Amino acid sequence: TQLLEQSPQFLSIQEGENLTVYCNSSSVFSSLQWYRQEPGEGPVLLVTVVTGGEVKKLKRLTFQFGDARKDSSLHITAAQPGDTGLYLCAGEGGRSNYQLIWGAGTKLIIKP
Amino acid sequence: EPEVTQTPSHQVTQMGQEVILRCVPISNHLYFYWYRQILGQKVEFLVSFYNNEISEKSEIFDDQFSVERPDGSNFTLKIRSTKLEDSAMYFCASSRGTGGAFFGQGTRLTVV
């Protein structure tokens, strides 16, 4: 069974602090995606990383794909209350070409 | 910006009744998906659809479920005889292929 494990499950920090969220697997994926989900809404795609070792930046968010394409991290610099949400990683192209394998998510709360 | 739209946003149905959840994917996308998320739990893959046929389905997608793309625009999920445990948020998603899927806002299905 392919699994993606996210850590931490829950993180509550003050505005202005930095944080890193991790997504780990024993399986290799052809790409890994990060989504953000607000309560009662659908996941919104933030980024897709494809190449081992790839780093992508989206304003204060930095995404990294591990060299072996089994893990990824999301780093947020100077977190803001607007960053509050559930962050999900999803792997593509493992056992299946069509099915995304989802992590359980990291619930992030940024306190003003 | 193009988006995936889902209707209705909320559906309440009695156990044993049939429901049809509707989705309009992004127009130039080729792959279509249904996912569900039970409250507080992981996003779960149901089915993927490509070239007018199911490309993959999960164990959840049993004989009670079916999908259709009747007119080249809409993509529907039918649950023939709903059970209490079918209560969940159902998300439609579409993609061009690899590189990330775009999700609709979801339909909250409540089976009573």
XYZ file of C-alpha atoms in Angstrom:
224
model
C 0.000 0.000 0.000
C 1.342 3.386 -0.930
C 1.201 5.943 1.827
C 2.100 9.566 2.192
C 2.696 10.658 5.746
C 2.516 14.299 6.640
C 4.001 15.883 9.704
C 3.166 17.578 11.859
C -0.554 16.864 11.831
C -1.257 20.141 13.567
C 0.777 23.318 13.961
C -0.161 26.548 15.691
C 2.360 29.399 15.596
C 2.526 33.162 15.900
C 2.446 35.504 12.940
C 5.940 36.203 11.632
C 7.416 32.822 12.519
C 8.781 30.348 9.994
C 7.604 26.764 9.648
C 8.203 23.598 7.669
C 5.729 20.864 6.851
C 6.904 17.455 5.681
C 5.466 14.831 3.366
C 7.212 11.442 3.377
C 6.778 8.119 1.660
C 8.661 4.912 1.021
C 7.354 5.009 -2.556
C 8.689 6.920 -5.528
C 6.336 9.342 -7.259
C 6.643 10.936 -10.674
C 5.393 14.178 -9.177
C 4.153 15.520 -5.922
C 1.551 18.200 -5.474
C 0.716 20.507 -2.623
C -2.817 21.707 -2.052
C -4.432 23.982 0.450
C -7.964 23.317 1.631
C -10.282 25.639 3.531
C -13.144 24.133 5.593
C -16.055 23.090 3.393
C -14.179 23.797 0.168
C -12.232 21.816 -2.374
C -8.426 21.512 -2.336
C -6.672 24.270 -4.275
C -3.508 23.343 -6.127
C -0.494 25.344 -4.955
C 2.366 23.704 -6.796
C 3.552 20.553 -8.540
C 7.143 19.370 -8.179
C 8.420 16.894 -10.727
C 12.201 16.630 -10.725
C 14.167 15.129 -7.834
C 15.797 17.941 -5.871
C 13.529 20.562 -7.429
C 12.793 23.705 -5.454
C 9.861 25.957 -6.293
C 8.983 29.246 -4.686
C 5.568 30.831 -4.466
C 6.010 34.162 -2.673
C 6.746 33.180 0.961
C 6.206 29.464 0.299
C 9.118 27.241 -0.734
C 8.484 23.703 -1.926
C 11.153 21.062 -2.279
C 11.053 17.603 -3.822
C 13.503 15.081 -2.401
C 16.305 13.799 -4.596
C 14.791 10.301 -4.600
C 11.293 11.667 -5.317
C 9.902 10.049 -2.178
C 9.443 13.094 -0.002
C 8.721 16.788 -0.104
C 8.651 19.765 2.188
C 6.797 23.045 2.348
C 8.507 25.934 4.103
C 6.639 29.139 4.924
C 8.632 32.229 5.796
C 7.132 34.926 8.025
C 3.775 33.206 8.319
C 0.648 35.346 8.197
C -2.893 34.678 9.480
C -3.991 34.305 5.855
C -1.797 31.211 5.610
C -4.118 29.402 8.013
C -5.579 26.272 6.446
C -5.151 22.570 5.813
C -2.122 21.757 3.669
C -2.271 18.494 1.766
C 0.369 16.713 -0.241
C -0.585 14.275 -2.972
C 1.623 11.962 -4.996
C 1.122 11.093 -8.616
C 2.397 8.271 -10.775
C 3.180 5.758 -8.105
C 1.441 2.454 -8.574
C -1.206 4.207 -10.613
C -1.023 6.757 -13.384
C -4.408 8.208 -12.540
C -4.935 8.054 -8.843
C -3.471 10.659 -6.527
C -2.247 9.266 -3.227
C -3.091 11.758 -0.481
C -1.513 12.633 2.799
C -3.788 13.264 5.777
C -2.834 16.932 5.862
C -1.262 19.443 8.208
C -3.691 21.783 9.886
C -1.909 25.118 10.212
C -3.093 27.976 12.403
C -1.289 31.299 12.361
C -2.190 33.489 15.310
C -2.052 37.273 14.906
C -9.819 32.015 -14.623
C -11.433 28.716 -15.633
C -12.744 26.611 -12.795
C -14.487 23.346 -12.073
C -18.084 23.902 -11.029
C -20.219 21.469 -9.077
C -23.941 21.363 -8.393
C -25.685 21.187 -6.077
C -23.544 22.545 -3.264
C -25.580 20.574 -0.735
C -27.860 17.574 -1.246
C -29.922 15.879 1.419
C -31.420 12.529 0.479
C -33.135 9.625 2.143
C -31.365 6.312 2.489
C -32.023 4.108 -0.532
C -32.655 7.007 -2.899
C -30.634 7.681 -6.022
C -28.586 10.867 -6.283
C -26.776 12.456 -9.187
C -23.957 14.867 -8.517
C -23.014 17.131 -11.377
C -19.752 18.680 -12.448
C -18.585 20.876 -15.291
C -14.831 20.333 -15.665
C -12.431 22.875 -17.158
C -13.078 22.840 -20.870
C -9.677 21.861 -22.285
C -8.984 19.209 -19.664
C -8.957 15.556 -20.621
C -8.955 13.711 -17.311
C -11.820 13.808 -14.862
C -12.028 12.535 -11.334
C -14.358 12.088 -8.421
C -13.034 12.139 -4.890
C -14.818 12.125 -1.587
C -13.931 13.327 1.875
C -15.763 12.174 4.948
C -15.788 14.890 7.599
C -12.423 15.107 9.316
C -10.864 12.388 7.192
C -8.528 12.076 4.212
C -9.477 12.821 0.646
C -10.288 9.454 -0.980
C -10.075 8.621 -4.678
C -13.222 7.202 -6.236
C -12.742 7.109 -9.986
C -10.891 8.594 -12.921
C -12.308 9.018 -16.406
C -10.464 9.519 -19.677
C -11.448 9.197 -23.305
C -15.058 8.484 -22.384
C -14.340 5.562 -20.153
C -13.312 4.771 -16.621
C -9.531 4.530 -16.419
C -9.318 3.542 -12.797
C -11.586 3.086 -9.816
C -11.081 2.434 -6.147
C -12.631 -0.203 -3.893
C -15.119 2.415 -2.721
C -16.499 2.739 -6.257
C -18.684 -0.365 -6.209
C -21.723 -1.285 -8.294
C -23.783 1.414 -6.602
C -21.661 4.097 -8.244
C -21.496 5.115 -11.873
C -20.112 8.028 -13.855
C -21.130 9.534 -17.128
C -20.102 12.323 -19.451
C -23.365 12.616 -21.320
C -22.801 15.683 -23.473
C -19.096 16.495 -23.652
C -19.478 19.116 -20.961
C -21.010 17.655 -17.825
C -19.466 14.880 -15.785
C -21.837 13.169 -13.372
C -21.552 10.790 -10.457
C -24.598 8.671 -9.697
C -25.126 6.759 -6.496
C -27.935 4.296 -7.117
C -29.108 3.491 -3.622
C -27.559 5.748 -1.022
C -26.421 4.498 2.360
C -25.796 6.485 5.516
C -22.066 5.972 5.102
C -22.162 7.700 1.709
C -22.542 11.006 3.551
C -19.465 13.044 2.650
C -18.154 15.914 0.578
C -17.820 14.817 -3.022
C -15.248 16.636 -5.116
C -14.965 16.635 -8.863
C -11.582 17.427 -10.365
C -10.113 17.737 -13.821
C -6.641 17.913 -15.286
C -4.780 18.057 -18.575
C -2.822 15.011 -17.478
C 0.043 15.121 -15.065
C 0.909 18.252 -13.170
C -1.971 18.754 -10.847
C -5.712 18.572 -10.706
C -8.185 21.392 -10.272
C -10.987 20.745 -7.849
C -14.520 22.015 -7.645
C -16.021 23.432 -4.486
C -17.658 20.124 -3.687
C -21.135 18.786 -3.041
C -21.992 18.014 0.544
C -24.122 14.870 0.474
C -26.125 14.086 3.575
C -27.963 10.765 3.670
C -30.660 10.563 6.337
